[in-house]
CSV table of C-alpha atoms and ligand atoms in Angstrom, one decimal:
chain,number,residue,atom,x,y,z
A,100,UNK,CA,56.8,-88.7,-133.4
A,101,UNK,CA,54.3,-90.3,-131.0
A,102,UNK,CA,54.5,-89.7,-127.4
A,103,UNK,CA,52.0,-91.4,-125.1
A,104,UNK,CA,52.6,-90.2,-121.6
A,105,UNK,CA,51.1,-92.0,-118.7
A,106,UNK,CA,49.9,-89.9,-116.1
A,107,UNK,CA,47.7,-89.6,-112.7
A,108,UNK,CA,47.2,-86.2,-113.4
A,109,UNK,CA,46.4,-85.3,-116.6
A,110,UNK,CA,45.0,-82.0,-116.5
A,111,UNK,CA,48.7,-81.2,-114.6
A,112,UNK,CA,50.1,-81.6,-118.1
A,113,UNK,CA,48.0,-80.4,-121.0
A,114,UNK,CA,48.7,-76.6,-120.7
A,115,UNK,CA,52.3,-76.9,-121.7
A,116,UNK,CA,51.6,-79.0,-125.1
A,117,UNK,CA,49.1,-75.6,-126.0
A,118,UNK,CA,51.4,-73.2,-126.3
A,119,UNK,CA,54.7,-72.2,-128.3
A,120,UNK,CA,56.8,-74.6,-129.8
A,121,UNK,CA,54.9,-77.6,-128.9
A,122,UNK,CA,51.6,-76.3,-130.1
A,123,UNK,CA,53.6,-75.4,-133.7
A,124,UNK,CA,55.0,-79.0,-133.7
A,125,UNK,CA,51.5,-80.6,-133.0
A,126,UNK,CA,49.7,-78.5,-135.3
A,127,UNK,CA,52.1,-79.2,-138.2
A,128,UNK,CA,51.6,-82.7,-137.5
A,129,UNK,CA,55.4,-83.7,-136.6
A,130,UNK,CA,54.6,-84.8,-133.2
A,131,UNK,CA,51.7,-86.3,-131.6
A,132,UNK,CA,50.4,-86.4,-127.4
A,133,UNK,CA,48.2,-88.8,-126.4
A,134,UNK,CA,47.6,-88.6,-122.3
A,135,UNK,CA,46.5,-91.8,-120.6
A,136,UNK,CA,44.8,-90.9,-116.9
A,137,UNK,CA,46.1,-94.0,-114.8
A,138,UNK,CA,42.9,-93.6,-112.9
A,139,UNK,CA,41.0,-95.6,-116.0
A,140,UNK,CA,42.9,-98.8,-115.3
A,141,UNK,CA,43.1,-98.5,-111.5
A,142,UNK,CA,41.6,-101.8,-109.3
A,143,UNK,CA,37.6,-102.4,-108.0
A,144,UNK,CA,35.3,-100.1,-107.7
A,145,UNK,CA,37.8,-97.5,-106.2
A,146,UNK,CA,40.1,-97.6,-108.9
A,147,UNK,CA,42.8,-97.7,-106.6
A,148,UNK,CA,46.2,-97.5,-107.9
A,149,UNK,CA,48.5,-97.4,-105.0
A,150,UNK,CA,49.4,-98.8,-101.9
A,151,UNK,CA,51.6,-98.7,-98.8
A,152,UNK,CA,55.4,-100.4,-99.5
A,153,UNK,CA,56.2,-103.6,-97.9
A,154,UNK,CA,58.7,-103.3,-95.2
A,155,UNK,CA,56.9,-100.5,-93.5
A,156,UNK,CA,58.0,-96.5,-94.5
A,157,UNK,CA,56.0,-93.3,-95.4
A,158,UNK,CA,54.8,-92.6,-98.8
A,159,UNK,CA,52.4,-94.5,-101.0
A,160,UNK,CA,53.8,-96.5,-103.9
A,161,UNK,CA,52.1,-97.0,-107.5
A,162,UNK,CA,50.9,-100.5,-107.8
A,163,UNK,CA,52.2,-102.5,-111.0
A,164,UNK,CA,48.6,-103.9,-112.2
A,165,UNK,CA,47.0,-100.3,-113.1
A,166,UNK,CA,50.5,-99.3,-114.9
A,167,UNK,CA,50.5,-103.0,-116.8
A,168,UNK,CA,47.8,-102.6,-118.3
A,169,UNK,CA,47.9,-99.4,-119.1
A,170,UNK,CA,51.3,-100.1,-121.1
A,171,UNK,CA,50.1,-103.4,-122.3
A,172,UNK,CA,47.3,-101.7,-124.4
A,173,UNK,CA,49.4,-99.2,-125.7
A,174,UNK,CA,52.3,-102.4,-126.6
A,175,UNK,CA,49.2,-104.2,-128.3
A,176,UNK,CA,48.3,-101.0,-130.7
A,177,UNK,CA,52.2,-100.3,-132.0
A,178,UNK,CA,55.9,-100.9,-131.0
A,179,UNK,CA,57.9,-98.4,-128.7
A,180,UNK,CA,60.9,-97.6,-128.8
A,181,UNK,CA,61.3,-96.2,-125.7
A,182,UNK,CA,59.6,-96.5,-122.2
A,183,UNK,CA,60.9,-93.9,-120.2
A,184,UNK,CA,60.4,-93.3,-116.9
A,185,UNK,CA,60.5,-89.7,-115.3
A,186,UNK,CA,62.1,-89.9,-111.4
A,187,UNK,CA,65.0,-88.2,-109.3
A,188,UNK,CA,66.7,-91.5,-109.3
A,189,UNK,CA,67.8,-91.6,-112.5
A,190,UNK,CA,71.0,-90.1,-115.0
A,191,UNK,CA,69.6,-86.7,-115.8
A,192,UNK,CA,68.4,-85.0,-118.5
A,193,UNK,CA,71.3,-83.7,-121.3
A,194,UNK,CA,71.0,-82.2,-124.7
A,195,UNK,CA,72.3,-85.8,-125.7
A,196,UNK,CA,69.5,-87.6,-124.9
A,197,UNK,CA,67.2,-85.2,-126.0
A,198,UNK,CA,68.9,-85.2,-129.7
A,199,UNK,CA,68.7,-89.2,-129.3
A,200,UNK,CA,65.1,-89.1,-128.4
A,201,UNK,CA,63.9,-86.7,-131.1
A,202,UNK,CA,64.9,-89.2,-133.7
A,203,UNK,CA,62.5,-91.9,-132.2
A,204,UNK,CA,59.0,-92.7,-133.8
A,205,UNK,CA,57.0,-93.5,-130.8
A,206,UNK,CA,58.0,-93.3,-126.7
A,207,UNK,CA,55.9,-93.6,-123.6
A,208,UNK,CA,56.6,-91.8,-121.0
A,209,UNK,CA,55.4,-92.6,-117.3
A,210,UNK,CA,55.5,-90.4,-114.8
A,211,UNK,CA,55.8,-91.0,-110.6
A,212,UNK,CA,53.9,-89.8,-108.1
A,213,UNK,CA,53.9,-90.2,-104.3
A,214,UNK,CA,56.9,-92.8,-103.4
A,215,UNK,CA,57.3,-93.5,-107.3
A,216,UNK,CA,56.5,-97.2,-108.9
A,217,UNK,CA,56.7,-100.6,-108.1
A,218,UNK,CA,61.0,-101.6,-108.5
A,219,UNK,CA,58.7,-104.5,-110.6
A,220,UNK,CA,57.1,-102.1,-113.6
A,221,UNK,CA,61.3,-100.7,-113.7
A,222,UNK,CA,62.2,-104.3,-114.1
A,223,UNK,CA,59.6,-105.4,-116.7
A,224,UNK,CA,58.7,-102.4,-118.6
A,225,UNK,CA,60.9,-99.5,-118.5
A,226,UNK,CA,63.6,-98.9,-121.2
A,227,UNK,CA,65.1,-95.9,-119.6
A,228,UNK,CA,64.7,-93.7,-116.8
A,229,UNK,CA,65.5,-89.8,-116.6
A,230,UNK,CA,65.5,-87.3,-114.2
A,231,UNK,CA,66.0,-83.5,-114.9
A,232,UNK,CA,67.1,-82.5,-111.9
A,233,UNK,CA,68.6,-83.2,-108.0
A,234,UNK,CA,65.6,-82.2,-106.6
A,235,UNK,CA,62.3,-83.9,-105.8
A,236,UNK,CA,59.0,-82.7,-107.6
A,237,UNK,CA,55.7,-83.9,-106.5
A,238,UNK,CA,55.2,-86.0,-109.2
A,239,UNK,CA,56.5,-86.8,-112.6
A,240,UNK,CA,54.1,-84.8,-115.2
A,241,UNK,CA,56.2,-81.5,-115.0
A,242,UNK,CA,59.5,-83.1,-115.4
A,243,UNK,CA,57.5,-85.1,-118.5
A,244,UNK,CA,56.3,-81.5,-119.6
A,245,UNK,CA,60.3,-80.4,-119.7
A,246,UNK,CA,61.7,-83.5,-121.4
A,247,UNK,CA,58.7,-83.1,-124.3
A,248,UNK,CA,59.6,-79.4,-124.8
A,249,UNK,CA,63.6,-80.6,-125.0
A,250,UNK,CA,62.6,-83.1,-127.5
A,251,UNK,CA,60.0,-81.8,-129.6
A,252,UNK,CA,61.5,-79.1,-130.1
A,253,UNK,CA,64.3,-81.3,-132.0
A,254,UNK,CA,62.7,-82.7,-134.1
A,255,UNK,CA,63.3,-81.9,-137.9
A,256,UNK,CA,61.0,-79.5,-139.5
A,257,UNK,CA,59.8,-78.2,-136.0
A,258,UNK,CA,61.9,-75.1,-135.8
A,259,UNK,CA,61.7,-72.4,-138.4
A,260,UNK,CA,65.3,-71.7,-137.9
A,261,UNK,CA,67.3,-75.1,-138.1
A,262,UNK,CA,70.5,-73.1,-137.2
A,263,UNK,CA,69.0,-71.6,-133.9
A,264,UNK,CA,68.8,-75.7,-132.2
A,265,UNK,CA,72.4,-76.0,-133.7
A,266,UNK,CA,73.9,-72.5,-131.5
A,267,UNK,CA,72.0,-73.7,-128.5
A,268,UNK,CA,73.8,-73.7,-125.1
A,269,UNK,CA,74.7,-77.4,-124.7
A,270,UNK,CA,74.7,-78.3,-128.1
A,271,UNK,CA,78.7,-78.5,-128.3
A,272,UNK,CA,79.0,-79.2,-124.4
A,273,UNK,CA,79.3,-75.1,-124.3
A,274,UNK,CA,77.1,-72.9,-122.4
A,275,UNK,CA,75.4,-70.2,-125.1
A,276,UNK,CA,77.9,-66.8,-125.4
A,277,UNK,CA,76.5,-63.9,-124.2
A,278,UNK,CA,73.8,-61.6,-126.7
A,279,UNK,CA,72.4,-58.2,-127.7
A,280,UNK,CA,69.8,-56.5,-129.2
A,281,UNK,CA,68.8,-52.5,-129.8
A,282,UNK,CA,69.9,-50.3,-128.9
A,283,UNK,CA,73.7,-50.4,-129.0
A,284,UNK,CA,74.4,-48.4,-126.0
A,285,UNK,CA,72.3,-47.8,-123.3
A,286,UNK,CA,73.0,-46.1,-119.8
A,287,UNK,CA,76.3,-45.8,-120.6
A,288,UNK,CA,76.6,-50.2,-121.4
A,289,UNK,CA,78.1,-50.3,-124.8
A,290,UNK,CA,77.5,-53.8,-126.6
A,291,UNK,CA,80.8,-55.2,-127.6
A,292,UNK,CA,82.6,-53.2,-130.6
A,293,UNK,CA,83.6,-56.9,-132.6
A,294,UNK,CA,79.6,-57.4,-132.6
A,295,UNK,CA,78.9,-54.2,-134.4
A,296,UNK,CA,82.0,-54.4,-136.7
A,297,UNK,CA,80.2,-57.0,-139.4
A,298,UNK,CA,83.4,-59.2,-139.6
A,299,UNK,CA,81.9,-62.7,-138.8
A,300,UNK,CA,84.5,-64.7,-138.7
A,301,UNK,CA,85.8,-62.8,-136.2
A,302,UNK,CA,82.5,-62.2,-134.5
A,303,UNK,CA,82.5,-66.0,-134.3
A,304,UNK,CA,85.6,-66.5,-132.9
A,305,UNK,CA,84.3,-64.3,-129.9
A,306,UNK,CA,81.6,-65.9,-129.6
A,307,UNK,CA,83.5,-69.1,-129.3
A,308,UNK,CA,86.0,-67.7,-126.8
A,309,UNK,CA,82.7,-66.0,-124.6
A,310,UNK,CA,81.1,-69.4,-124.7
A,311,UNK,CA,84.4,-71.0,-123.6
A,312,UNK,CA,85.0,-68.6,-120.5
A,313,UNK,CA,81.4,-68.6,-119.2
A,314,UNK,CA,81.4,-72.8,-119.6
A,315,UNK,CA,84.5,-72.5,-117.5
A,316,UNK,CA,83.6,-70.3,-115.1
A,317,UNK,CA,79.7,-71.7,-114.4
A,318,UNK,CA,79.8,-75.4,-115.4
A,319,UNK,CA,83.0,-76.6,-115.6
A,320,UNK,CA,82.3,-80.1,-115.9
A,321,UNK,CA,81.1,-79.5,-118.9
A,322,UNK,CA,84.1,-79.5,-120.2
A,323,UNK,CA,85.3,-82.6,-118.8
A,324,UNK,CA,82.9,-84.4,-120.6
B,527,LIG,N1,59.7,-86.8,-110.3
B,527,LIG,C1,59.9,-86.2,-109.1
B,527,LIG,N2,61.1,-85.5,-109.2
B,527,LIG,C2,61.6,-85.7,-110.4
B,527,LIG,C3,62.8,-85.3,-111.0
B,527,LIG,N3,63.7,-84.5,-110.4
B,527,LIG,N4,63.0,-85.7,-112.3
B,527,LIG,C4,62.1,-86.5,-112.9
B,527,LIG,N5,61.0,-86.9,-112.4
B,527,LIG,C5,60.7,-86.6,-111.1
């Protein structure tokens, strides 16, 4: 997978891909970053790439020439299938989209800053837009930094352990069951007998059951999905 992300801030974003489960995915070649610093296709000598909005208000908006361009060059070298767009006025982020978007070959992803992006490169350009939360960040590059980590970390081949994606919180709509590690009592806190007892089936119907009452009591619209 190819993920060009669009970005006035680059150096903002190239920590995350250098580490962990990104780094492995990049290093075994199943997925590839390419940053593109808005700045190089900004207008005149100042490379400017915003301006105030019409109507009057605070906040700079990102003009649509510098982005255009930017986009149009990538278009001419290959075919998207995706041009996302990271901002808080969006559908958010879910373990659905990131399963749908690990399966794609090549995405851009363009990230806001300031008052966000001409309503014109939404129009023209952008495929789908994403926010990963109902809060505002000061720009789009860490909320492009989560969604690559949700994704990349999909995609077949990248995780040693296939089954650990699979018993992620979220994969069924279920929040993860609770777990334990050495030792088996400490302080006095026992870890569950069932988990100890080497029965799995039965260790997974508690797990199933734990899942189910923690989804209920912290997110229960999960399970009105
Ligand atoms: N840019 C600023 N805030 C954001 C958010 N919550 N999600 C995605 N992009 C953003």
């Amino acid at each position: 997978m190819r993920i060009d992300i669009i970005t006035v801030a680059p150096e903002l974003l190239r920590s995350p891909f250098e580490h962990s489960m990104m780094k492995r995915a990049i290093d075994k070649g199943l997925a590839e970053v390419h940053f593109h610093n808005l700045r190089d296709y900004g207008i005149g000598s100042y490379k400017k790439l915003d301006d105030m909005q019409f109507g009057g208000g605070a906040g700079m908006v990102l003009m649509i020439e510098p982005i255009a361009k930017c986009i149009e060059k990538l278009q001419a070298e290959r075919t998207y299938d995706e041009i996302i767009y990271m901002t808080p006025d969006a559908k958010t982020l879910n373990q659905a989209t990131a399963n749908s978007l690990s399966l794609k070959e090549n995405i851009i992803i363009l990230t806001g800053h300031y008052k966000g992006v001409d309503q014109r490169v939404r129009d023209k350009y952008i495929t789908k837009e994403i926010s990963i939360g109902d809060y505002v960040l000061t720009g789009g590059e860490l909320a492009a930094a989560i969604l690559c980590d949700a994704v990349i970390r999909l995609i077949p081949g990248v995780l040693g352990d296939e089954q650990s994606a699979l018993t992620d919180s979220f994969q069924d709509n279920l929040l993860s069951p609770p777990v334990y590690t050495r030792p088996s009592e400490y302080e006095g806190m026992k870890v569950p007998d069932i988990l100890l007892s080497g029965n799995f089936p039965k260790i997974e119907e508690w797990r199933n059951e734990k899942a189910y009452e923690r989804t209920q009591l912290i997110r229960p619209d999960l399970l009105d999905d």
